[in-house]
XYZ file of C-alpha atoms in Angstrom:
559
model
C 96.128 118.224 74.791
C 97.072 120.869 77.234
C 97.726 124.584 75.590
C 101.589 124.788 75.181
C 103.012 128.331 76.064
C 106.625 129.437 75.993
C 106.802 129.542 80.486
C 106.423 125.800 80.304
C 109.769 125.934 78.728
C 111.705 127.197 81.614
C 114.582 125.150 81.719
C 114.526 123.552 78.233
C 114.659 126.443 76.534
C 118.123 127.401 77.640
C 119.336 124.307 76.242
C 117.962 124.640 72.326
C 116.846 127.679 71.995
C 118.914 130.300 69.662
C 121.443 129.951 66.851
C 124.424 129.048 69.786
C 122.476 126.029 70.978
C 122.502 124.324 67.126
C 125.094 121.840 68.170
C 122.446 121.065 71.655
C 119.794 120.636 68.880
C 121.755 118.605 66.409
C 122.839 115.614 69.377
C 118.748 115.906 69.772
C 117.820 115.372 66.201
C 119.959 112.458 66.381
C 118.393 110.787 68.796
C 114.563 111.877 67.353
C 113.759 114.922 67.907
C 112.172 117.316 65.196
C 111.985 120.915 64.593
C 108.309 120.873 65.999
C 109.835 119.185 69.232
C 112.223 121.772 70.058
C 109.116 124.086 70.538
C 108.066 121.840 73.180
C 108.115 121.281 77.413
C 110.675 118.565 77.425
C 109.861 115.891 79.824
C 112.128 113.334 81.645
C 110.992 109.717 82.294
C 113.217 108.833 84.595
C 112.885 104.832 84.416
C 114.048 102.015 87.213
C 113.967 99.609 84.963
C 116.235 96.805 85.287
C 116.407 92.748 85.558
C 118.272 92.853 88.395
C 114.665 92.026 90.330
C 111.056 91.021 89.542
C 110.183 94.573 91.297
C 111.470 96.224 87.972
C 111.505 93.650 85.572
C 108.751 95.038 83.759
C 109.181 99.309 84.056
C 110.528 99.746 80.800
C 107.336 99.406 78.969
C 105.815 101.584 82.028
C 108.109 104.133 81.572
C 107.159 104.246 77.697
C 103.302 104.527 78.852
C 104.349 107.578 80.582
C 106.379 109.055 77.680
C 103.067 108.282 75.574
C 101.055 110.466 77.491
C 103.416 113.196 78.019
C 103.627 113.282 73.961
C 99.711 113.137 73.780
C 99.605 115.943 76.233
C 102.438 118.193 73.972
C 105.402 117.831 75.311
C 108.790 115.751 74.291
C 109.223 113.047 76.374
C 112.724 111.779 76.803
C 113.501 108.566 78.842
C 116.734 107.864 81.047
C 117.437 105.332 83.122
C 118.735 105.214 86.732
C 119.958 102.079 88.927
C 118.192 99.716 91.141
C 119.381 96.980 93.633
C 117.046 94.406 94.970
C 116.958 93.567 98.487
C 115.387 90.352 98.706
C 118.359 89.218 96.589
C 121.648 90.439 98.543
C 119.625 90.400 101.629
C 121.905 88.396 104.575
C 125.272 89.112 102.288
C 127.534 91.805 102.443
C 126.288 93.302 99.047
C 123.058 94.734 101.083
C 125.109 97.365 102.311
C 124.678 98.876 98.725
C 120.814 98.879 99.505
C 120.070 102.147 101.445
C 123.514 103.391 99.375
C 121.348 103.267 96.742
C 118.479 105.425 97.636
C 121.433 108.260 97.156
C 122.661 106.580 94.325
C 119.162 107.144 92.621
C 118.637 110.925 94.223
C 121.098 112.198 92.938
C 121.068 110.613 88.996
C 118.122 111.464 88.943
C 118.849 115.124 89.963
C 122.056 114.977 87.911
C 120.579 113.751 84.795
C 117.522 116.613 85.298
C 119.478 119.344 86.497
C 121.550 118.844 83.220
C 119.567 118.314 80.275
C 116.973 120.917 81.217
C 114.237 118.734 81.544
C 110.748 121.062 82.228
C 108.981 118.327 83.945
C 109.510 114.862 85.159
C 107.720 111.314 86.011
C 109.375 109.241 87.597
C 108.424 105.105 87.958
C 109.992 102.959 90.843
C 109.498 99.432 92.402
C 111.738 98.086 94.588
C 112.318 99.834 98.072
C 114.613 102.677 97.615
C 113.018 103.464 94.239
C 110.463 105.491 95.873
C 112.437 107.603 98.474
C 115.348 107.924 96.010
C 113.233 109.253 93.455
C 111.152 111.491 95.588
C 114.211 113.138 96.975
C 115.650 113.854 93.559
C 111.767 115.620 92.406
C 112.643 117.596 96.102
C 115.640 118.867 94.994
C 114.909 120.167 91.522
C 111.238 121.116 92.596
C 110.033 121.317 89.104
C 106.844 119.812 88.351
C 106.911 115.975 88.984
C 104.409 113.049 89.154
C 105.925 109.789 90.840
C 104.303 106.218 89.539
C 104.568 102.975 91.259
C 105.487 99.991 89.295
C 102.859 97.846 91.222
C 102.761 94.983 93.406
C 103.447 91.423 92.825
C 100.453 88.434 92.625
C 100.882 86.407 95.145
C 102.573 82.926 94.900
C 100.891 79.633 95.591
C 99.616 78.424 98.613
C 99.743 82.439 99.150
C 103.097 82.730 99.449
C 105.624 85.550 99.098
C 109.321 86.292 99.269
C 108.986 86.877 103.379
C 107.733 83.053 102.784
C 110.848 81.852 101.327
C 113.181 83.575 104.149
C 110.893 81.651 106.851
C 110.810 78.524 105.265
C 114.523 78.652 106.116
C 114.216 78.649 109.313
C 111.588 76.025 109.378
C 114.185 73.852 107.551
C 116.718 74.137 110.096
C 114.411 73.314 112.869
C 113.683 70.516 110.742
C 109.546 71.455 109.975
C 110.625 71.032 106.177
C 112.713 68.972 103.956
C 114.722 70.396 101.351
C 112.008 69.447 98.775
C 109.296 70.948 100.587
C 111.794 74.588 100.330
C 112.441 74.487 97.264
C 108.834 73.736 96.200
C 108.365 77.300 98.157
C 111.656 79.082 96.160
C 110.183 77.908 92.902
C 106.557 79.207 93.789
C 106.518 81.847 95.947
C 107.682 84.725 93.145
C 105.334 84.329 89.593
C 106.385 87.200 88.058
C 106.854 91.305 88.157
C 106.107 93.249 90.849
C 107.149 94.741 94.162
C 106.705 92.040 97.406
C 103.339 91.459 97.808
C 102.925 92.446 101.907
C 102.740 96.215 103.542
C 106.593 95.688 103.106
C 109.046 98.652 102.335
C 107.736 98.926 98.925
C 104.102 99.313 99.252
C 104.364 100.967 102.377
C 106.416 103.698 100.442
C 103.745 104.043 97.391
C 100.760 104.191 99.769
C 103.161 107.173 101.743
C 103.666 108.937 98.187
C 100.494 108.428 97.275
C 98.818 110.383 100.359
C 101.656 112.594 100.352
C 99.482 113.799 96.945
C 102.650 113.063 94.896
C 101.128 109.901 92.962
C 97.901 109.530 91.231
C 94.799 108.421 93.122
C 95.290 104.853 93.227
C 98.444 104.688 91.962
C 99.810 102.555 95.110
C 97.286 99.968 94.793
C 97.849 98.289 91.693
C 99.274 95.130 90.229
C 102.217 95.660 87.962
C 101.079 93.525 85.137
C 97.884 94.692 85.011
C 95.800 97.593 82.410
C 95.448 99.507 85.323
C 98.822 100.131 85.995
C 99.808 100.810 82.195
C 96.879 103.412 82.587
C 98.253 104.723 85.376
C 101.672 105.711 83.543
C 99.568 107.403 80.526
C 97.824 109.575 82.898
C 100.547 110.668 84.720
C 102.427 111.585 81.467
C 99.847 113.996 80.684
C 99.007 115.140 84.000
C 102.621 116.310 84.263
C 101.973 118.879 81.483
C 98.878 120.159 83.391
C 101.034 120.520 86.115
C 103.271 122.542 83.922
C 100.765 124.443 82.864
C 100.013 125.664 86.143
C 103.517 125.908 87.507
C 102.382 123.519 90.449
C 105.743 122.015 91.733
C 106.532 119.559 94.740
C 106.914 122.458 96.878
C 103.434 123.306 96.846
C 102.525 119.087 97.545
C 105.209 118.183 100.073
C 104.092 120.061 102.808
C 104.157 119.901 106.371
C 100.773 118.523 106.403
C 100.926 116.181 103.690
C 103.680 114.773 105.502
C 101.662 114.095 108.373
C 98.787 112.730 106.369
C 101.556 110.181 104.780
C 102.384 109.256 108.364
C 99.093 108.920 109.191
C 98.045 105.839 106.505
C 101.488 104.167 106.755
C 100.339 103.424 110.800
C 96.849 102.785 109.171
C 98.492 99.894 106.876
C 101.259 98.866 109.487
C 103.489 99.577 107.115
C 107.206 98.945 107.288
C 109.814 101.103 110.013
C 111.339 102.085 106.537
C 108.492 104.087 106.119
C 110.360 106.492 109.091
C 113.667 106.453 107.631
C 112.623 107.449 103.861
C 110.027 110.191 105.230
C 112.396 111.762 107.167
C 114.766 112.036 104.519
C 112.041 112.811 101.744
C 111.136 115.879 104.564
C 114.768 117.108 104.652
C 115.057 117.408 101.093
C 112.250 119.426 100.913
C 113.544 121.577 104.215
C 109.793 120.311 105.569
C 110.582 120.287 109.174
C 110.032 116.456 110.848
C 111.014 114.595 113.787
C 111.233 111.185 115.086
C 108.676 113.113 118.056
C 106.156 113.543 115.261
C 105.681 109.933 114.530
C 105.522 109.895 118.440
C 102.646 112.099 118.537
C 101.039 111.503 115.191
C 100.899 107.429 116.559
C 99.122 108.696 119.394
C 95.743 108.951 117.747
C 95.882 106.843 115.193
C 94.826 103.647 115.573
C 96.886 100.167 112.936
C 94.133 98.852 110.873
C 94.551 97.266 108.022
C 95.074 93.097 108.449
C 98.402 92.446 106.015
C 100.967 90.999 106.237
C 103.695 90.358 107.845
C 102.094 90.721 111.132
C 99.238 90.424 109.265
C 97.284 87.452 106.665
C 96.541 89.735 103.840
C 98.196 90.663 100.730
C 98.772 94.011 98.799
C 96.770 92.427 95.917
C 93.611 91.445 98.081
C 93.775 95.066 98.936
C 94.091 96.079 95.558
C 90.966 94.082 94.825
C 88.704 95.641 97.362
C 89.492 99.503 96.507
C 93.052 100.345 97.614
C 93.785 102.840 100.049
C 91.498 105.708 98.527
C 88.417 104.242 100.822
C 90.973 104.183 103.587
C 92.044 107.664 103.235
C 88.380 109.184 102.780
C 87.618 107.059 106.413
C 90.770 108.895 108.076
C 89.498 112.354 106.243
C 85.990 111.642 107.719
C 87.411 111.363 111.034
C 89.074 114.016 110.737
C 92.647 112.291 110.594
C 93.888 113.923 107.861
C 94.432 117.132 106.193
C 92.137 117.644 103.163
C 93.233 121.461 102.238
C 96.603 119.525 101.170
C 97.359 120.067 97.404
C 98.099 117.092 95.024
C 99.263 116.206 91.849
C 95.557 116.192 90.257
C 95.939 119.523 90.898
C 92.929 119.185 92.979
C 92.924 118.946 96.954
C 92.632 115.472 99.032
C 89.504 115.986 99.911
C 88.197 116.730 96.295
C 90.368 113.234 94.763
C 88.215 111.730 97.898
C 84.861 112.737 97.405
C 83.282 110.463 94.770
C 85.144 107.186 96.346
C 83.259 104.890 97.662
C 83.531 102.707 100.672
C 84.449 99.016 100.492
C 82.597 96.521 99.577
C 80.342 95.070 102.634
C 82.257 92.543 104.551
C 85.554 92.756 103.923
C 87.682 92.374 106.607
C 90.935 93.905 105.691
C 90.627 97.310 106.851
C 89.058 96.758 110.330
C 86.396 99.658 111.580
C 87.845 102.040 113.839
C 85.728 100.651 116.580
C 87.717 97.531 116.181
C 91.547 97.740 115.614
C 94.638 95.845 114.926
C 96.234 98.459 117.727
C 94.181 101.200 119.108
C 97.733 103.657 118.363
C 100.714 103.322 116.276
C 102.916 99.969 115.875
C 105.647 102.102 114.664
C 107.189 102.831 118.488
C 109.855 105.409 118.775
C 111.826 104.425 121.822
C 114.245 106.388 124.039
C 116.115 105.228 126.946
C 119.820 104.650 127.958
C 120.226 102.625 124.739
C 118.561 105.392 122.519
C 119.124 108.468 123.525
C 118.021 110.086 120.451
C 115.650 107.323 119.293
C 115.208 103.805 118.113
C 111.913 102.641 115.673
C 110.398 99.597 117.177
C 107.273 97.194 114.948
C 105.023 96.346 117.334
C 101.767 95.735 116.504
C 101.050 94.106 119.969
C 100.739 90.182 118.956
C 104.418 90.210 120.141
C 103.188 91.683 123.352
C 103.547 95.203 124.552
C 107.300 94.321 127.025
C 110.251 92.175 126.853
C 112.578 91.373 129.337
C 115.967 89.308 128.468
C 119.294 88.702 128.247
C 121.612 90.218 125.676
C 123.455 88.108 123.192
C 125.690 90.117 121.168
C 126.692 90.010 117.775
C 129.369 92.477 115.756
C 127.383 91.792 112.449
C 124.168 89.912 111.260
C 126.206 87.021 109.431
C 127.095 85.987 113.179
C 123.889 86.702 114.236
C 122.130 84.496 111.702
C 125.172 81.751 112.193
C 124.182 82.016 116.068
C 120.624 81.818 115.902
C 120.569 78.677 113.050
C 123.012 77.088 115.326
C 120.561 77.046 118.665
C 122.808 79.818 120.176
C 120.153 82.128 120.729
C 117.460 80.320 122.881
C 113.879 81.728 124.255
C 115.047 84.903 126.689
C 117.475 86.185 124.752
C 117.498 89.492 123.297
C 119.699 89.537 120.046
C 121.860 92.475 119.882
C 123.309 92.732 115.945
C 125.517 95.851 116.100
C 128.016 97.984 114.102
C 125.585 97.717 111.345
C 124.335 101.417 111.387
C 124.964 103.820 108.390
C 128.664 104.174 108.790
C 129.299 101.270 110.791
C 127.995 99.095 108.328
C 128.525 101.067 106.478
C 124.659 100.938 105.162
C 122.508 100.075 107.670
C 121.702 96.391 105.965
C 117.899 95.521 106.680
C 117.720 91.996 109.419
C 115.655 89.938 107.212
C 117.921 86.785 107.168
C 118.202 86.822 111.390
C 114.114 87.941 112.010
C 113.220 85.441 109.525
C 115.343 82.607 110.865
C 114.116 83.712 114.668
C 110.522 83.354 112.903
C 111.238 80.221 111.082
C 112.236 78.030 114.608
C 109.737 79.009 116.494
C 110.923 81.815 118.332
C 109.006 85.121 117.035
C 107.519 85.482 120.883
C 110.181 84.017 122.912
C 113.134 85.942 121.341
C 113.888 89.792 120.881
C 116.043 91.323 118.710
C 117.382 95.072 118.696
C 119.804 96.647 116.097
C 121.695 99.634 115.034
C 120.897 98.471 111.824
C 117.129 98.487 110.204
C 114.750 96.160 109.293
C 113.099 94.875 105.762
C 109.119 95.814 105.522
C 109.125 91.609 105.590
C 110.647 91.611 109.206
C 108.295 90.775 111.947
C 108.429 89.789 116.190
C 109.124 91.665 119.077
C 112.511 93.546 116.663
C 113.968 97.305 117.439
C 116.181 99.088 115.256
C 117.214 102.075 114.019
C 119.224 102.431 117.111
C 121.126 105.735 117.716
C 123.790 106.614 118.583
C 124.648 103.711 116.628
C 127.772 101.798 117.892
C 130.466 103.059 115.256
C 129.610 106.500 117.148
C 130.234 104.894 120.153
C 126.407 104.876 121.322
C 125.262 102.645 124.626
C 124.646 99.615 122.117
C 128.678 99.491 121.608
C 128.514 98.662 125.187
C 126.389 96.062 125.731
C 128.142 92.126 126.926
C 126.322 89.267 126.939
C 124.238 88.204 129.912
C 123.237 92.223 130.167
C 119.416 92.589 130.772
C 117.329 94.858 128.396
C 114.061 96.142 128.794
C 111.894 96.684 125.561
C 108.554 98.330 126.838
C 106.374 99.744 123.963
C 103.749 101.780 126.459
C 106.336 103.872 128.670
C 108.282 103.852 125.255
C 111.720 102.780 126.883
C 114.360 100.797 125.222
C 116.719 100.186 128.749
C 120.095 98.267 129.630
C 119.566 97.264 133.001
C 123.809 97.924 133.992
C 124.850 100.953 136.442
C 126.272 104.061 135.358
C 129.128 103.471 136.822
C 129.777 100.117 135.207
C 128.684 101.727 131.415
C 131.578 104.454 132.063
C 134.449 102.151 133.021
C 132.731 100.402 129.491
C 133.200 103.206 127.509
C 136.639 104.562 128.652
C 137.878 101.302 127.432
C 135.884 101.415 124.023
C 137.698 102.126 121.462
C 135.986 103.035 118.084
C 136.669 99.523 115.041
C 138.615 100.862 111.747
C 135.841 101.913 109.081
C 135.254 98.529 106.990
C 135.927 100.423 103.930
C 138.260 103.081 103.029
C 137.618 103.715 99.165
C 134.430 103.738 96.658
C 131.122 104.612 97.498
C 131.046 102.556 100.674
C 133.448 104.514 102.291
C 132.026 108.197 100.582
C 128.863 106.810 102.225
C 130.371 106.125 105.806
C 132.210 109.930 105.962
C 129.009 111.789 104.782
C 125.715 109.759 106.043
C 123.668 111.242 108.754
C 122.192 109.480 111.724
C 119.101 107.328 111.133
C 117.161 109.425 113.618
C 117.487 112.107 111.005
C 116.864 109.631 107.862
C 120.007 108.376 107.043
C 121.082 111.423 104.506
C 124.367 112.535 102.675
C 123.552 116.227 102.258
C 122.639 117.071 105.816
């Protein structure tokens, strides 16, 4: 049990200490607190928990783990609850604008909820995508001592499939690969139970970040969520929270400037999701940690993509999991001399001492390649300027798409045309799909392309087709695919201009994302442009649309 002392109780304090805060103390007592309790750091377990998904199906009894240990450790631990939303389920509807929405939506509960009950410390547990962002950028804001736990990854379904498998067996059903028996054998097998999606999608990309970021627990991201370990994991982190109390060691002194670029570092390492850019960004800003599109631009420079999973990939999270995680990984890049191992963590030890009793994995695994033999000798994660971009686009291109692509546009105002075009044999080998006014306020949301990726996957076209966006893409989402486009259209960027027939040029060396039209031609375009009416005017949609930044500077409301 850590040694209790009264500048633990910071913030809690003000709410029960004294004769004036009796009525504070008698709400308390009703829901369980005792006299011994009000002596105590009072933590928040801020739980995701929800059966709107299989990502968070199973948190609740996480979150109590972690409320265990913080007990065990001395302090109070009181549990709250914030939303969720799950992607793979509104994905391809107009409900997945509420997905990156979200990500806000959690920030600033969790903030809210903190920030008012005087809450000393927190530990947070997420799953699905914008779990982990949201709830990082909450801890940010409040920079009291936090500790952020993963809810785990899924097993894998059978015949090793995943969720990314049931979007592509869609596909494979229109070009008629598959009956409808054969995809529905796939929808009833592909998801067996709790967990985040199994690939380097969004969600594990965004644990593995955290957890080199130093706000996790060593291993934390590379776990499955119905497993001992991960119940473990919560206890610990409970505890370690009042440790981190104890020594007054607060996000501030984690999310630095180079733990930042260490979290860059393994997400390229993994070929993790473009997400990855969005939610860092953001999860910099909140911490006013200066980053840049340019530093994932020179960051990708030197380090090389090598882990094999999937979706470019064959692996799973869980075959990872089995081998040792990302903790050999990281002590590799550290040996190297890829990342920063002065970088403080929420051990309250340094990288480099978490890494130095890890081992290496096991002989002959072939997972995480040797860096004499990669996946991509630089990053996959291409940040591309040009006449379509001036201030950026992320491209995934781990270079079995190729490095270039030349086509012709095909334009689409949203991505249920897009979809409709492509499963209707619109979009034929050539063509580079443009999907636009589906940024963050011309959306408004910035949906993720899973449903038109997949579909281009599913019939055959993953190296015949392109497809660039103003919107993003899920972790799931592979082929030769740009997004994060800005200007995005609604602002009246170069992709509002595009017609059909236009040629674009994709080339991942020189970095150039190029519409092949003359100036001259792009300004009689735009004097006749005229910006759409905002597809919401009231709720959080619209709140969204008036105070969301661009995605080249993460997508925030508080910018």
């Amino acid at each position: 049990m850590t040694k209790i002392t009264d500048n633990m109780r910071k913030y809690s304090s003000k709410v029960v200490d004294g004769v004036e805060s009796a009525p504070a103390r008698a709400m308390l007592r009703a829901v369980g607190f005792t006299d011994d309790d009000f002596n105590k750091p009072q933590i928040g377990i801020a739980s995701t928990w929800a059966n709107v998904t299989p990502c968070n199906m199973h948190i609740n009894k996480l979150a109590e783990e972690a409320g265990k240990g913080a007990d065990a450790a001395g302090g109070k631990s009181v549990i709250f609850n914030t939303i969720t939303i799950s992607d793979g389920i509104a994905n391809g509807t107009e409900g997945m604008k509420y997905s990156l929405v979200s990500r806000e939506v959690i920030a600033d509960s969790i903030e809210t909820v903190v920030g008012c009950e005087g809450f000393d410390g927190l530990v947070a547990v997420g799953g699905c995508d914008k779990n982990m962002p949201g709830c990082l950028i909450g801890m940010a804001r409040l920079n009291r001592p936090a500790i952020f736990v993963y809810g785990g990854t899924i097993k894998p379904g059978a015949n090793h499939t995943d969720i990314v498998s049931v979007f592509e067996a869609v596909g494979q059903h229109a070009k008629k690969e598959i009956d409808l028996i054969q995809l529905k054998q796939v929808e009833d097998t592909a998801i067996p139970g709790p967990g985040s999606c199994g690939g380097m999608y969004t969600a594990n990309t965004m644990a593995s970040a955290i957890e080199a970021l130093g706000m996790s627990l060593p291993g934390s991201s590379a776990q499955e969520a119905s497993s001992a370990d991960k119940s473990a994991d919560c206890f610990r982190a409970g505890q370690q929270v009042l440790e981190l109390l104890a020594r007054d060691i607060k996000p501030s002194d984690i999310m630095t400037r180079k733990a930042f670029e260490n979290s860059i570092r393994v997400i390229i390492t993994l070929g993790g999701s473009t997400n990855g850019v969005l939610h860092l960004l953001a999860m910099a800003h909140a911490m006013n940690v200066e980053l840049t599109l340019n530093d994932f631009i020179e960051i990708g420079k030197t380090t090389p993509v090598l882990a094999d999973l999937r979706p470019s990939g064959q692996y799973m999270m869980s075959e990872l999991v089995a081998i040792g995680g990302i903790q050999p990984l990281m002590k590799r890049l550290l040996n190297a001399g890829l990342l920063h191992g002065d970088t403080l963590t929420v051990t309250g030890k340094t990288l480099a001492e978490n890494l130095s009793q890890v081992p290496d994995y096991p002989a002959g695994q072939d997972i995480i390649r040797p860096f004499d033999n990669p996946i991509k000798k630089d990053s996959h994660l291409v940040i591309l300027h040009g006449n379509l971009s001036p201030t950026g686009a992320v491209a995934k291109i781990t270079g079995k798409e190729g490095l270039r692509f030349e086509g012709t546009a095909r334009v689409y105002h949203s991505e249920e045309e897009a979809l409709t075009g492509i499963m209707n044999g619109e979009v034929i080998a050539g063509d580079v799909v443009v999907i636009r006014y589906e940024g963050p306020k011309g959306g408004p949301g910035m949906r993720e392309m899973l449903s038109p990726t997949s579909a281009i996957i599913g019939k055959g076209l993953g190296k015949d087709v392109a497809l660039i966006t103003d919107g993003r893409f899920s972790g799931g989402s592979h082929g030769f695919v740009v997004g994060h486009i800005t200007p995005e259209a609604f602002d009246g960027g170069t992709i509002a201009l595009v017609e059909d027939g236009d040629k674009i040029i994709i080339d991942a060396e020189t970095r150039t994302l190029f519409l092949d039209v003359s100036d001259d031609i792009l300004t009689d375009r735009r004097n006749r442009w005229k910006q759409p009416e905002p597809r919401y005017t009231r709720g959080v949609l619209a709140k969204y649309a008036k105070l969301v930044s661009s995605a080249s500077e993460g997508a925030v409301t508080d910018k």
